[in-house]
Tab-separated table of C-alpha atoms in Angstrom:
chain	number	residue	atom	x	y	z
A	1	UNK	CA	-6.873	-13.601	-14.595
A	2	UNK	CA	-5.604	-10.564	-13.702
A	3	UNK	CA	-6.024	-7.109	-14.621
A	4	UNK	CA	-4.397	-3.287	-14.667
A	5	UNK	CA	-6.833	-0.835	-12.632
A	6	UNK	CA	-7.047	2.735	-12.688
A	7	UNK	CA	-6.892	3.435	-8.678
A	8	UNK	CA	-5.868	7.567	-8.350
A	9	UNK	CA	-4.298	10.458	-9.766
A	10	UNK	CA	-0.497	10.002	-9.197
A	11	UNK	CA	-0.845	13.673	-7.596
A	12	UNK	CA	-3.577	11.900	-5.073
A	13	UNK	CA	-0.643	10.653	-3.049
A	14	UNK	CA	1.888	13.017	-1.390
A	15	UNK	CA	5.517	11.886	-1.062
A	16	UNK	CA	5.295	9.344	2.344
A	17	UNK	CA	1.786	8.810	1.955
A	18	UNK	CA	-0.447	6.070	1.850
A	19	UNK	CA	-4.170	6.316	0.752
A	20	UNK	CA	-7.132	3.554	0.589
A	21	UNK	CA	-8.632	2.352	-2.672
A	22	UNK	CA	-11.409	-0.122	-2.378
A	23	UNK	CA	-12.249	-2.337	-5.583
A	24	UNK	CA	-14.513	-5.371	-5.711
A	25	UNK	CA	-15.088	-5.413	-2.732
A	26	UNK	CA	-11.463	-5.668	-1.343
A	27	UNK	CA	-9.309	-2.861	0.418
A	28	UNK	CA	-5.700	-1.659	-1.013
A	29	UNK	CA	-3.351	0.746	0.333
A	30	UNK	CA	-1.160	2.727	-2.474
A	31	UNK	CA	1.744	4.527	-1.169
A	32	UNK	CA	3.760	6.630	-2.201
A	33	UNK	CA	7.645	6.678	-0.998
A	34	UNK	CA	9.942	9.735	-0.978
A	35	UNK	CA	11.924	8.827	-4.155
A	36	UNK	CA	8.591	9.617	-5.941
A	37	UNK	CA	7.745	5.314	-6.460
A	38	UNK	CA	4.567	3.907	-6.140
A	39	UNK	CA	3.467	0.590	-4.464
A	40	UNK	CA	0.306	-1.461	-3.466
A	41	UNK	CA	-0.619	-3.869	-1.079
A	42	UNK	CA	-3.467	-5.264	0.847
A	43	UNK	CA	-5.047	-2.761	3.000
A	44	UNK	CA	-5.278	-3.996	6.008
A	45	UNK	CA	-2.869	-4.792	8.754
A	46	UNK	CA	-2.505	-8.984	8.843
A	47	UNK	CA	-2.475	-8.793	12.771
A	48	UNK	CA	-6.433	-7.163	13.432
A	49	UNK	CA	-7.095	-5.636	10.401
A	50	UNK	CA	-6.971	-2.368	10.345
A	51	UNK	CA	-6.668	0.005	7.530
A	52	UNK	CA	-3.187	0.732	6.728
A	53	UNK	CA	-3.847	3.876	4.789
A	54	UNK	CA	-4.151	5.471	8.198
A	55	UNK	CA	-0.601	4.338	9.117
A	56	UNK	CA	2.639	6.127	8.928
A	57	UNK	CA	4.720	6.274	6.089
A	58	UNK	CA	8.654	6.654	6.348
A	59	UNK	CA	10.706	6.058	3.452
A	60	UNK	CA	9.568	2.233	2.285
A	61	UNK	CA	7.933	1.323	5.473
A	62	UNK	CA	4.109	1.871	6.826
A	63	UNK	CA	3.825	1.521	10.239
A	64	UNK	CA	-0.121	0.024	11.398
A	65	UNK	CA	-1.690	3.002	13.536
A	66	UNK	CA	-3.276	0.325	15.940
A	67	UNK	CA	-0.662	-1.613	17.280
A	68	UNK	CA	2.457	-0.335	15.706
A	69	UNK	CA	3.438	-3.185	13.407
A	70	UNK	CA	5.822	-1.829	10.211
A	71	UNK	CA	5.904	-3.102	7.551
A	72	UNK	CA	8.147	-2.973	4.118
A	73	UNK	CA	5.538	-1.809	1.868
A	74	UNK	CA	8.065	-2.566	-1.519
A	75	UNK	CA	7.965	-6.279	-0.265
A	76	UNK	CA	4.859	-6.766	2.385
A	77	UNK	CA	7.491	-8.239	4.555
A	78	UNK	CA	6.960	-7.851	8.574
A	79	UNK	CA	9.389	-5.775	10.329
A	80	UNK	CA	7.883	-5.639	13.712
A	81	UNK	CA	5.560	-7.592	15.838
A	82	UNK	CA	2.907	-8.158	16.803
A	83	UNK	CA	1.995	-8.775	13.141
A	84	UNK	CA	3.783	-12.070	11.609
A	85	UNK	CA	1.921	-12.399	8.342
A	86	UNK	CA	3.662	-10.570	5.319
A	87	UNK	CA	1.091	-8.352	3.215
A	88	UNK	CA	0.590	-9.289	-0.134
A	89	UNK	CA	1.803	-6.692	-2.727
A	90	UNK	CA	0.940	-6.216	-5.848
A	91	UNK	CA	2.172	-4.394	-9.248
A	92	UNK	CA	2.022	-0.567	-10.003
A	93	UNK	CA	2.832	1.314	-12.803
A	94	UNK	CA	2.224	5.135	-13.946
A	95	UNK	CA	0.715	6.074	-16.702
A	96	UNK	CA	-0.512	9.219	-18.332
A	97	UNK	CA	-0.330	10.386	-14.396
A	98	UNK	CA	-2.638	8.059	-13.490
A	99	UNK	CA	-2.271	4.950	-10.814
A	100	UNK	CA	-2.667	1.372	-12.391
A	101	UNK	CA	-2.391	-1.429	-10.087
A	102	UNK	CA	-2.839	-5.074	-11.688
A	103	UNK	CA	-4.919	-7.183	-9.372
């Protein structure tokens, strides 16, 4: 069953910016694109996990800081090896200027 989680302040995140949020034991990265949207997806990279959060955002993409996979955060797609697993994303909405993603 899933549920809505209170992860950050929307003001947490500047525009292209990613940042961590660990709950139950898992790792997330929240991002932030420059149209002012919000997205989540697993925090770490699918090729040697790494933490994501530490990556570089441009527009909808996050590029790993280890090896330099991107990815499409808005999707979890793979744009460029050496990763080949997608990242699982997961819902965000804003409320009250707070954060909620449903895991």
């Amino acid at each position: 069953m899933s549920q809505w989680i209170d992860a950050c302040s929307a003001d947490d995140i500047d525009a292209e910016e990613a940042i961590r949020f660990d709950h139950a034991g898992r790792t997330f990265a929240i991002y932030r694109n420059d149209k002012d949207e919000y997205y989540c997806t697993d925090g770490l990279c699918t090729h040697e996990d790494v933490h994501l959060a530490d990556g570089l955002v441009m527009e909808n993409t996050i590029e790993c800081p280890k090896h330099s996979s991107i990815f499409d955060f808005t999707t979890g797609e793979v744009e460029t090896p050496p990763a080949c697993e997608n990242l699982h994303t997961y819902p965000v909405k804003v409320e009250d200027g707070r954060v909620m993603i449903e895991i």
